[in-house]
Coordinates of N, CA and C in Angstrom, one line a residue:
M1 N 109.9 97.8 103.0 CA 108.9 97.6 102.0 C 109.4 96.7 100.9
E2 N 108.7 95.7 100.5 CA 109.3 94.7 99.6 C 108.6 94.9 98.2
G3 N 109.4 94.8 97.2 CA 108.9 94.7 95.8 C 108.2 95.9 95.3
Q4 N 107.6 95.8 94.2 CA 106.8 96.8 93.5 C 105.5 96.3 93.1
C5 N 104.6 97.2 92.8 CA 103.3 96.7 92.3 C 102.9 97.6 91.1
S6 N 102.0 97.1 90.3 CA 101.6 97.8 89.1 C 100.1 98.0 89.2
V7 N 99.6 98.9 88.5 CA 98.1 99.2 88.5 C 97.4 98.0 87.9
T8 N 96.2 97.7 88.4 CA 95.4 96.7 87.8 C 94.0 97.2 87.7
P9 N 93.2 96.7 86.7 CA 91.9 97.2 86.5 C 91.0 96.8 87.6
G10 N 91.4 95.9 88.5 CA 90.6 95.5 89.6 C 90.7 94.0 89.8
S11 N 90.9 93.6 91.1 CA 90.9 92.2 91.4 C 89.5 91.7 91.7
P12 N 89.2 90.5 91.2 CA 87.9 90.0 91.5 C 87.7 89.8 93.0
D13 N 86.6 90.1 93.5 CA 86.3 90.0 95.0 C 85.7 88.7 95.2
K14 N 86.4 87.8 95.9 CA 85.9 86.5 96.2 C 84.8 86.6 97.3
S15 N 83.7 85.9 97.1 CA 82.7 85.8 98.1 C 83.1 84.9 99.3
T16 N 82.8 85.4 100.5 CA 83.1 84.6 101.6 C 82.2 83.4 101.7
N17 N 82.7 82.3 102.3 CA 81.8 81.2 102.6 C 80.9 81.5 103.7
P18 N 79.9 80.6 103.9 CA 79.0 80.9 105.0 C 79.8 81.1 106.3
S19 N 79.3 82.1 107.1 CA 80.1 82.5 108.2 C 80.4 81.4 109.2
V20 N 81.6 81.3 109.6 CA 82.0 80.4 110.6 C 82.5 81.1 111.9
T21 N 83.3 82.1 111.6 CA 83.8 83.0 112.7 C 84.1 84.3 112.2
T22 N 84.6 85.2 113.0 CA 85.0 86.5 112.6 C 86.5 86.8 112.8
L23 N 87.0 87.7 112.1 CA 88.4 88.1 112.1 C 88.5 89.6 112.2
K24 N 89.3 90.1 113.1 CA 89.5 91.5 113.3 C 90.8 91.9 112.5
V25 N 90.6 92.7 111.4 CA 91.7 93.1 110.6 C 92.1 94.6 111.0
H26 N 93.3 94.8 111.4 CA 93.7 96.1 111.9 C 94.2 96.9 110.7
L27 N 93.9 98.2 110.8 CA 94.3 99.2 109.7 C 95.3 100.2 110.3
P28 N 96.1 100.8 109.4 CA 97.2 101.7 109.9 C 96.7 102.9 110.7
N29 N 95.4 103.3 110.5 CA 95.0 104.5 111.2 C 94.5 104.2 112.6
G30 N 94.6 103.0 113.0 CA 94.2 102.7 114.4 C 92.9 102.0 114.5
T31 N 92.1 102.0 113.4 CA 90.8 101.3 113.4 C 91.0 99.9 113.0
F32 N 89.8 99.2 112.9 CA 89.9 97.8 112.4 C 88.6 97.4 111.7
N33 N 88.6 96.4 110.9 CA 87.5 95.9 110.2 C 87.2 94.5 110.7
V34 N 86.0 94.1 110.9 CA 85.6 92.8 111.3 C 85.1 92.0 110.1
V35 N 85.7 90.9 109.8 CA 85.4 90.1 108.6 C 84.8 88.8 109.0
K36 N 83.7 88.4 108.5 CA 83.1 87.0 108.7 C 83.7 86.1 107.7
Y37 N 84.2 85.0 108.1 CA 84.8 84.1 107.1 C 84.6 82.6 107.4
G38 N 84.8 81.8 106.4 CA 84.9 80.4 106.5 C 86.3 80.0 106.4
E39 N 86.7 78.9 106.9 CA 88.1 78.5 106.8 C 88.7 78.3 105.4
A40 N 87.8 78.1 104.4 CA 88.3 77.9 103.1 C 88.6 79.2 102.4
I41 N 88.3 80.3 102.9 CA 88.6 81.6 102.3 C 90.1 81.8 102.4
D42 N 90.7 82.4 101.3 CA 92.1 82.7 101.4 C 92.4 84.1 101.8
I43 N 93.6 84.4 102.0 CA 94.0 85.8 102.4 C 93.7 86.8 101.4
K44 N 93.8 86.5 100.1 CA 93.4 87.4 99.1 C 91.9 87.8 99.2
G45 N 91.1 86.8 99.5 CA 89.7 87.1 99.7 C 89.4 88.0 100.9
I46 N 90.1 87.9 102.0 CA 90.0 88.8 103.1 C 90.5 90.2 102.8
I47 N 91.6 90.3 102.1 CA 92.1 91.6 101.7 C 91.1 92.3 100.8
S48 N 90.5 91.5 99.8 CA 89.5 92.1 98.9 C 88.3 92.6 99.7
T49 N 87.9 91.8 100.7 CA 86.7 92.2 101.5 C 87.0 93.5 102.2
V50 N 88.1 93.7 102.8 CA 88.4 94.9 103.6 C 88.7 96.1 102.7
T51 N 89.4 95.9 101.6 CA 89.7 97.0 100.7 C 88.4 97.5 100.0
S52 N 87.4 96.6 99.8 CA 86.2 97.1 99.2 C 85.4 98.0 100.1
R53 N 85.7 97.9 101.4 CA 85.0 98.8 102.4 C 85.7 100.2 102.5
L54 N 86.9 100.3 102.0 CA 87.6 101.6 102.1 C 86.9 102.7 101.3
A55 N 86.3 102.3 100.2 CA 85.6 103.3 99.4 C 84.7 102.5 98.4
T56 N 83.8 103.2 97.8 CA 82.8 102.5 96.9 C 83.5 102.0 95.6
E57 N 84.4 102.9 95.1 CA 85.0 102.5 93.8 C 86.1 101.5 94.0
P58 N 86.4 100.6 93.0 CA 87.5 99.6 93.2 C 88.8 100.2 93.3
R59 N 89.7 99.5 94.0 CA 91.1 99.9 94.2 C 91.9 99.6 93.0
L60 N 92.4 100.6 92.3 CA 93.2 100.4 91.1 C 94.6 99.7 91.5
Y61 N 95.0 100.0 92.7 CA 96.3 99.5 93.1 C 96.1 98.4 94.2
Q62 N 95.1 97.5 93.9 CA 94.8 96.4 94.8 C 96.0 95.5 95.1
Q63 N 96.8 95.3 94.1 CA 97.9 94.4 94.2 C 99.0 94.9 95.2
C64 N 98.9 96.2 95.6 CA 99.9 96.7 96.6 C 99.6 96.2 98.0
Y65 N 98.4 95.8 98.3 CA 98.0 95.4 99.6 C 98.5 94.0 100.0
G66 N 98.9 93.8 101.3 CA 99.2 92.5 101.8 C 98.7 92.4 103.2
M67 N 98.8 91.2 103.7 CA 98.3 90.9 105.1 C 99.5 90.4 105.9
R68 N 99.7 91.1 107.0 CA 100.8 90.8 107.9 C 100.3 90.3 109.3
L69 N 100.9 89.2 109.8 CA 100.5 88.7 111.1 C 101.5 89.2 112.1
H70 N 101.1 89.8 113.1 CA 101.9 90.5 114.1 C 101.6 90.1 115.5
H71 N 102.6 89.5 116.2 CA 102.4 89.2 117.6 C 103.0 90.3 118.4
T72 N 102.1 91.2 119.0 CA 102.6 92.4 119.6 C 103.4 92.2 120.8
A73 N 103.2 91.1 121.5 CA 104.0 90.9 122.8 C 105.4 90.6 122.5
T74 N 105.7 89.9 121.4 CA 107.1 89.5 121.1 C 107.7 90.3 119.9
G75 N 106.8 91.0 119.2 CA 107.3 91.7 118.0 C 107.4 90.8 116.8
E76 N 107.1 89.5 116.9 CA 107.2 88.5 115.8 C 106.2 88.9 114.7
M77 N 106.7 88.9 113.4 CA 105.9 89.3 112.3 C 106.0 88.3 111.1
H78 N 104.9 88.0 110.4 CA 105.0 87.1 109.3 C 104.0 87.7 108.2
W79 N 104.5 87.8 106.9 CA 103.7 88.1 105.8 C 103.0 86.9 105.4
L80 N 101.7 87.0 105.1 CA 100.9 85.8 104.7 C 100.7 85.8 103.2
H81 N 101.0 84.7 102.6 CA 100.8 84.5 101.1 C 99.4 84.6 100.8
Q82 N 99.0 85.3 99.7 CA 97.6 85.6 99.5 C 96.8 84.3 99.1
D83 N 97.5 83.3 98.7 CA 96.8 82.0 98.3 C 96.6 81.1 99.5
T84 N 97.1 81.5 100.7 CA 97.0 80.7 101.9 C 95.6 80.8 102.4
T85 N 95.0 79.7 102.8 CA 93.6 79.7 103.4 C 93.7 80.0 104.8
M86 N 92.6 80.5 105.4 CA 92.5 80.7 106.8 C 92.7 79.4 107.6
A87 N 92.3 78.3 107.1 CA 92.5 77.0 107.7 C 94.0 76.7 107.9
Q88 N 94.8 77.0 106.8 CA 96.2 76.8 106.8 C 96.9 77.8 107.8
V89 N 96.4 79.0 107.8 CA 96.9 80.0 108.8 C 96.7 79.6 110.2
L90 N 95.5 79.1 110.5 CA 95.2 78.6 111.9 C 96.1 77.4 112.2
E91 N 96.2 76.5 111.3 CA 97.0 75.3 111.6 C 98.4 75.6 111.9
R92 N 99.0 76.6 111.2 CA 100.4 76.9 111.4 C 100.6 77.8 112.6
F93 N 99.9 78.9 112.7 CA 100.2 79.9 113.7 C 99.6 79.7 115.1
E94 N 98.5 78.9 115.2 CA 98.0 78.7 116.5 C 98.9 77.8 117.3
K95 N 99.8 77.1 116.6 CA 100.8 76.2 117.3 C 101.9 77.1 118.0
I96 N 102.0 78.3 117.5 CA 103.1 79.2 118.0 C 102.5 80.1 119.1
H97 N 101.4 80.7 118.9 CA 100.7 81.6 119.9 C 99.2 81.4 119.7
P98 N 98.4 81.6 120.7 CA 96.9 81.6 120.5 C 96.5 82.6 119.5
L99 N 95.5 82.3 118.8 CA 95.0 83.1 117.7 C 94.7 84.5 118.1
N100 N 94.1 84.7 119.3 CA 93.7 86.0 119.8 C 94.9 86.9 120.2
E101 N 96.1 86.3 120.2 CA 97.3 87.1 120.4 C 97.9 87.7 119.2
W102 N 97.5 87.1 118.0 CA 98.0 87.6 116.7 C 97.1 88.8 116.2
H103 N 97.8 89.8 115.7 CA 97.1 90.9 115.0 C 97.2 90.6 113.5
F104 N 96.1 90.6 112.8 CA 96.0 90.6 111.3 C 96.0 92.0 110.9
E105 N 97.1 92.4 110.2 CA 97.3 93.8 109.8 C 97.2 93.9 108.3
L106 N 96.3 94.7 107.8 CA 96.3 95.1 106.3 C 97.3 96.2 106.1
R107 N 98.2 96.0 105.2 CA 99.2 97.0 105.0 C 99.6 97.1 103.5
I108 N 100.2 98.2 103.1 CA 100.8 98.3 101.8 C 102.1 97.6 101.8
R109 N 102.2 96.5 101.1 CA 103.4 95.7 101.0 C 104.3 96.1 99.8
Y110 N 103.7 96.4 98.7 CA 104.4 96.6 97.5 C 104.1 98.1 97.0
L111 N 105.1 98.8 96.6 CA 105.0 100.2 96.2 C 105.0 100.3 94.7
P112 N 104.2 101.1 94.1 CA 104.3 101.4 92.7 C 105.6 102.3 92.4
L113 N 106.1 102.3 91.2 CA 107.3 103.1 90.9 C 107.1 104.6 91.1
N114 N 105.8 105.0 90.9 CA 105.6 106.5 90.9 C 104.5 106.8 91.9
L115 N 104.9 107.4 93.0 CA 103.9 107.7 94.0 C 102.9 108.8 93.6
Q116 N 103.4 109.7 92.7 CA 102.5 110.7 92.2 C 101.3 110.1 91.4
Q117 N 101.6 109.1 90.6 CA 100.6 108.3 89.9 C 99.6 107.7 90.9
L118 N 100.2 107.1 92.0 CA 99.3 106.5 93.0 C 98.4 107.5 93.5
Y119 N 98.9 108.7 93.8 CA 98.0 109.8 94.4 C 96.9 110.2 93.4
D120 N 97.3 110.3 92.1 CA 96.4 110.8 91.1 C 95.3 109.7 90.8
R121 N 95.7 108.5 90.8 CA 94.8 107.4 90.3 C 94.0 106.7 91.4
D122 N 94.6 106.7 92.6 CA 94.0 105.9 93.7 C 94.3 106.6 95.1
K123 N 93.6 107.6 95.3 CA 93.9 108.4 96.5 C 93.6 107.6 97.8
V124 N 92.7 106.7 97.8 CA 92.4 105.9 99.0 C 93.6 105.1 99.4
T125 N 94.2 104.5 98.4 CA 95.4 103.7 98.7 C 96.6 104.6 99.1
F126 N 96.7 105.7 98.4 CA 97.8 106.7 98.8 C 97.7 107.1 100.2
Y127 N 96.5 107.5 100.7 CA 96.3 107.9 102.1 C 96.4 106.8 103.0
F128 N 96.0 105.6 102.6 CA 96.2 104.4 103.4 C 97.7 104.2 103.7
Y129 N 98.5 104.4 102.6 CA 100.0 104.2 102.8 C 100.5 105.4 103.6
Y130 N 100.0 106.6 103.5 CA 100.4 107.7 104.3 C 100.2 107.4 105.8
D131 N 99.0 106.9 106.1 CA 98.7 106.5 107.5 C 99.7 105.5 108.0
Q132 N 100.0 104.5 107.1 CA 100.9 103.4 107.5 C 102.3 104.0 107.8
V133 N 102.9 104.8 107.0 CA 104.2 105.4 107.2 C 104.2 106.3 108.5
R134 N 103.2 107.1 108.6 CA 103.1 108.0 109.8 C 103.0 107.2 111.1
N135 N 102.2 106.1 111.1 CA 102.0 105.3 112.3 C 103.3 104.6 112.6
D136 N 104.0 104.0 111.6 CA 105.3 103.4 111.8 C 106.3 104.3 112.4
Y137 N 106.3 105.5 111.8 CA 107.3 106.6 112.3 C 107.0 106.9 113.8
L138 N 105.8 107.0 114.2 CA 105.5 107.4 115.5 C 105.6 106.3 116.5
S139 N 105.4 105.1 116.0 CA 105.2 103.9 117.0 C 106.4 103.0 117.1
H140 N 107.2 103.0 116.0 CA 108.2 101.9 116.0 C 109.6 102.5 116.3
E141 N 110.6 101.6 116.2 CA 112.0 102.0 116.6 C 112.6 103.1 115.7
V142 N 112.0 103.4 114.5 CA 112.5 104.4 113.7 C 112.5 105.8 114.4
G143 N 111.5 105.9 115.3 CA 111.3 107.2 116.0 C 112.4 107.4 117.0
A144 N 113.1 106.3 117.5 CA 114.2 106.4 118.4 C 115.5 106.9 117.8
R145 N 115.5 106.8 116.4 CA 116.8 107.1 115.7 C 116.8 108.5 115.1
I146 N 115.7 109.2 115.2 CA 115.6 110.5 114.6 C 116.0 111.6 115.5
D147 N 116.7 112.6 115.0 CA 117.1 113.7 115.8 C 115.9 114.7 116.1
Q148 N 116.1 115.5 117.1 CA 115.0 116.4 117.5 C 114.6 117.4 116.4
D149 N 115.6 117.9 115.7 CA 115.4 119.0 114.7 C 114.5 118.4 113.6
T150 N 114.8 117.2 113.1 CA 114.1 116.6 112.1 C 112.7 116.2 112.6
A151 N 112.6 115.7 113.8 CA 111.3 115.4 114.4 C 110.4 116.6 114.5
V152 N 111.0 117.8 114.8 CA 110.2 119.0 114.9 C 109.7 119.5 113.5
Q153 N 110.5 119.3 112.5 CA 110.1 119.7 111.2 C 109.0 118.8 110.7
L154 N 109.1 117.5 110.9 CA 108.0 116.6 110.5 C 106.7 116.8 111.4
C155 N 106.9 117.2 112.6 CA 105.8 117.5 113.5 C 105.0 118.6 113.0
C156 N 105.7 119.7 112.6 CA 105.0 120.9 112.1 C 104.3 120.7 110.8
L157 N 104.9 119.9 109.9 CA 104.3 119.6 108.6 C 103.0 118.8 108.9
E158 N 103.0 117.9 109.8 CA 101.8 117.1 110.1 C 100.8 117.9 110.8
I159 N 101.2 118.9 111.7 CA 100.2 119.8 112.3 C 99.5 120.6 111.2
R160 N 100.3 121.0 110.2 CA 99.8 121.8 109.1 C 98.8 121.0 108.3
N161 N 99.1 119.7 108.2 CA 98.2 118.8 107.5 C 96.9 118.6 108.3
Y162 N 97.1 118.5 109.6 CA 95.9 118.2 110.5 C 95.0 119.4 110.6
F163 N 95.6 120.6 110.8 CA 94.9 121.8 110.9 C 95.2 122.7 109.6
K164 N 94.5 122.4 108.5 CA 94.9 123.0 107.2 C 94.7 124.5 107.2
D165 N 93.8 125.1 108.0 CA 93.6 126.5 107.9 C 94.3 127.3 109.0
M166 N 95.1 126.6 109.8 CA 95.8 127.3 110.9 C 96.8 128.3 110.5
P167 N 96.7 129.6 110.9 CA 97.7 130.6 110.6 C 99.1 130.2 111.1
Q168 N 100.1 130.7 110.4 CA 101.5 130.3 110.8 C 101.9 130.8 112.2
I169 N 101.2 131.9 112.7 CA 101.5 132.4 114.0 C 100.6 131.8 115.1
A170 N 99.8 130.9 114.7 CA 98.7 130.4 115.6 C 99.3 129.8 116.9
L171 N 100.4 129.1 116.8 CA 101.0 128.5 118.0 C 101.7 129.4 118.9
D172 N 101.9 130.7 118.5 CA 102.5 131.7 119.4 C 101.5 132.0 120.5
K173 N 100.2 131.7 120.3 CA 99.2 131.9 121.3 C 99.2 130.7 122.3
K174 N 99.4 131.0 123.5 CA 99.6 129.9 124.5 C 98.4 129.0 124.6
S175 N 97.2 129.5 124.5 CA 96.0 128.7 124.5 C 95.9 127.7 123.4
N176 N 96.4 128.1 122.2 CA 96.4 127.2 121.0 C 97.4 126.0 121.2
L177 N 98.5 126.4 121.8 CA 99.6 125.3 122.0 C 99.1 124.4 123.1
E178 N 98.4 124.9 124.1 CA 97.9 124.1 125.2 C 96.8 123.1 124.7
Y179 N 96.0 123.7 123.8 CA 94.9 122.8 123.2 C 95.6 121.7 122.4
L180 N 96.6 122.0 121.6 CA 97.3 121.0 120.8 C 97.8 119.9 121.7
E181 N 98.4 120.3 122.8 CA 99.1 119.3 123.7 C 98.0 118.5 124.5
K182 N 97.0 119.2 125.0 CA 96.1 118.5 125.9 C 94.9 117.8 125.2
E183 N 94.4 118.4 124.2 CA 93.2 117.9 123.5 C 93.5 117.0 122.3
V184 N 94.6 117.3 121.6 CA 95.0 116.5 120.5 C 96.1 115.5 120.9
G185 N 97.1 116.1 121.5 CA 98.2 115.3 122.0 C 99.4 115.4 121.0
L186 N 100.6 115.7 121.6 CA 101.8 115.8 120.7 C 102.2 114.4 120.3
H187 N 101.7 113.4 120.9 CA 102.1 112.0 120.5 C 101.6 111.7 119.1
R188 N 100.6 112.5 118.6 CA 100.1 112.3 117.3 C 101.1 112.9 116.2
F189 N 102.1 113.7 116.7 CA 103.0 114.4 115.8 C 104.4 114.1 116.0
V190 N 104.8 113.7 117.2 CA 106.2 113.5 117.6 C 106.4 112.1 118.1
P191 N 107.4 111.4 117.7 CA 107.7 110.0 118.2 C 107.9 110.1 119.7
R192 N 107.5 109.0 120.4 CA 107.5 109.0 121.9 C 109.0 109.1 122.4
P193 N 110.0 108.5 121.8 CA 111.4 108.7 122.3 C 111.8 110.1 122.3
V194 N 111.3 110.9 121.3 CA 111.7 112.3 121.2 C 110.9 113.1 122.3
L195 N 109.7 112.8 122.5 CA 108.9 113.4 123.6 C 109.5 113.1 124.9
E196 N 110.0 111.9 125.2 CA 110.5 111.5 126.5 C 111.9 112.1 126.7
G197 N 112.7 112.3 125.6 CA 114.0 112.8 125.7 C 114.2 114.3 125.7
A198 N 113.2 115.0 125.3 CA 113.3 116.5 125.2 C 112.7 117.2 126.4
K199 N 113.3 118.3 126.7 CA 112.7 119.1 127.8 C 111.4 119.8 127.2
P200 N 110.3 119.6 127.9 CA 109.0 120.1 127.3 C 109.0 121.6 126.9
K201 N 109.6 122.4 127.7 CA 109.7 123.9 127.3 C 110.5 124.1 126.1
N202 N 111.6 123.4 125.9 CA 112.5 123.6 124.7 C 111.8 123.0 123.5
L203 N 111.0 121.9 123.7 CA 110.3 121.3 122.5 C 109.2 122.3 122.1
R204 N 108.5 122.9 123.0 CA 107.4 123.8 122.6 C 108.0 125.0 121.8
K205 N 109.1 125.5 122.3 CA 109.7 126.7 121.6 C 110.1 126.3 120.2
A206 N 110.7 125.1 120.1 CA 111.2 124.7 118.8 C 110.0 124.5 117.8
I207 N 108.9 123.9 118.3 CA 107.7 123.8 117.5 C 107.1 125.1 117.1
Q208 N 107.0 126.0 118.0 CA 106.5 127.4 117.7 C 107.4 128.1 116.6
A209 N 108.7 128.0 116.7 CA 109.5 128.6 115.8 C 109.5 128.0 114.4
Q210 N 109.4 126.6 114.4 CA 109.4 125.9 113.1 C 108.1 126.1 112.4
F211 N 107.0 126.1 113.2 CA 105.7 126.2 112.5 C 105.5 127.5 111.7
K212 N 106.2 128.5 112.1 CA 106.1 129.8 111.3 C 106.8 129.6 109.9
R213 N 107.6 128.6 109.7 CA 108.3 128.4 108.5 C 107.6 127.5 107.5
V214 N 106.6 126.8 108.0 CA 106.0 125.8 107.1 C 104.7 126.3 106.4

């Protein structure tokens, strides 16, 4: 994560030019937004368009957001300057890979000094960042470096967040654990390298034991 951001009363939302084409902007929770744009629009305008759809009220921490270009096949990534126009983006990056191979990802690039203030003043941005960290943890190489005990602790905390009213002994019941595995999926809570490296029976027992403590 680069830099820091400060609260702002709200960034002006630039109007898009008459529609020329559409752009799929990927969000950390696995969904995406489709934005109609003209080539003269800049990245800041696209960010403003997408963040305005996250909730009706303006984002107080609008300056924290950035747009990242990600080529999933190679892992190549580039942060896009907010003053860059889509025409400039196309001119530069279509020479490297076809546009449909690039993912435009809206992400939190800059963090405020105080995450508690972020939570208190702009919960939409806070939970956007939460989804981003969670997704990075489950999907990227960081998951391969974490030990099983820590992964189980984080798994149980996220299960508690996902099922807020679940009793602490709920996972002792075999049917509840099977529902969690088959209907929800442990991949939502445990990094794939940990899932692949652990014996299923031992992992289940560890989750059952740890869940009683959270």
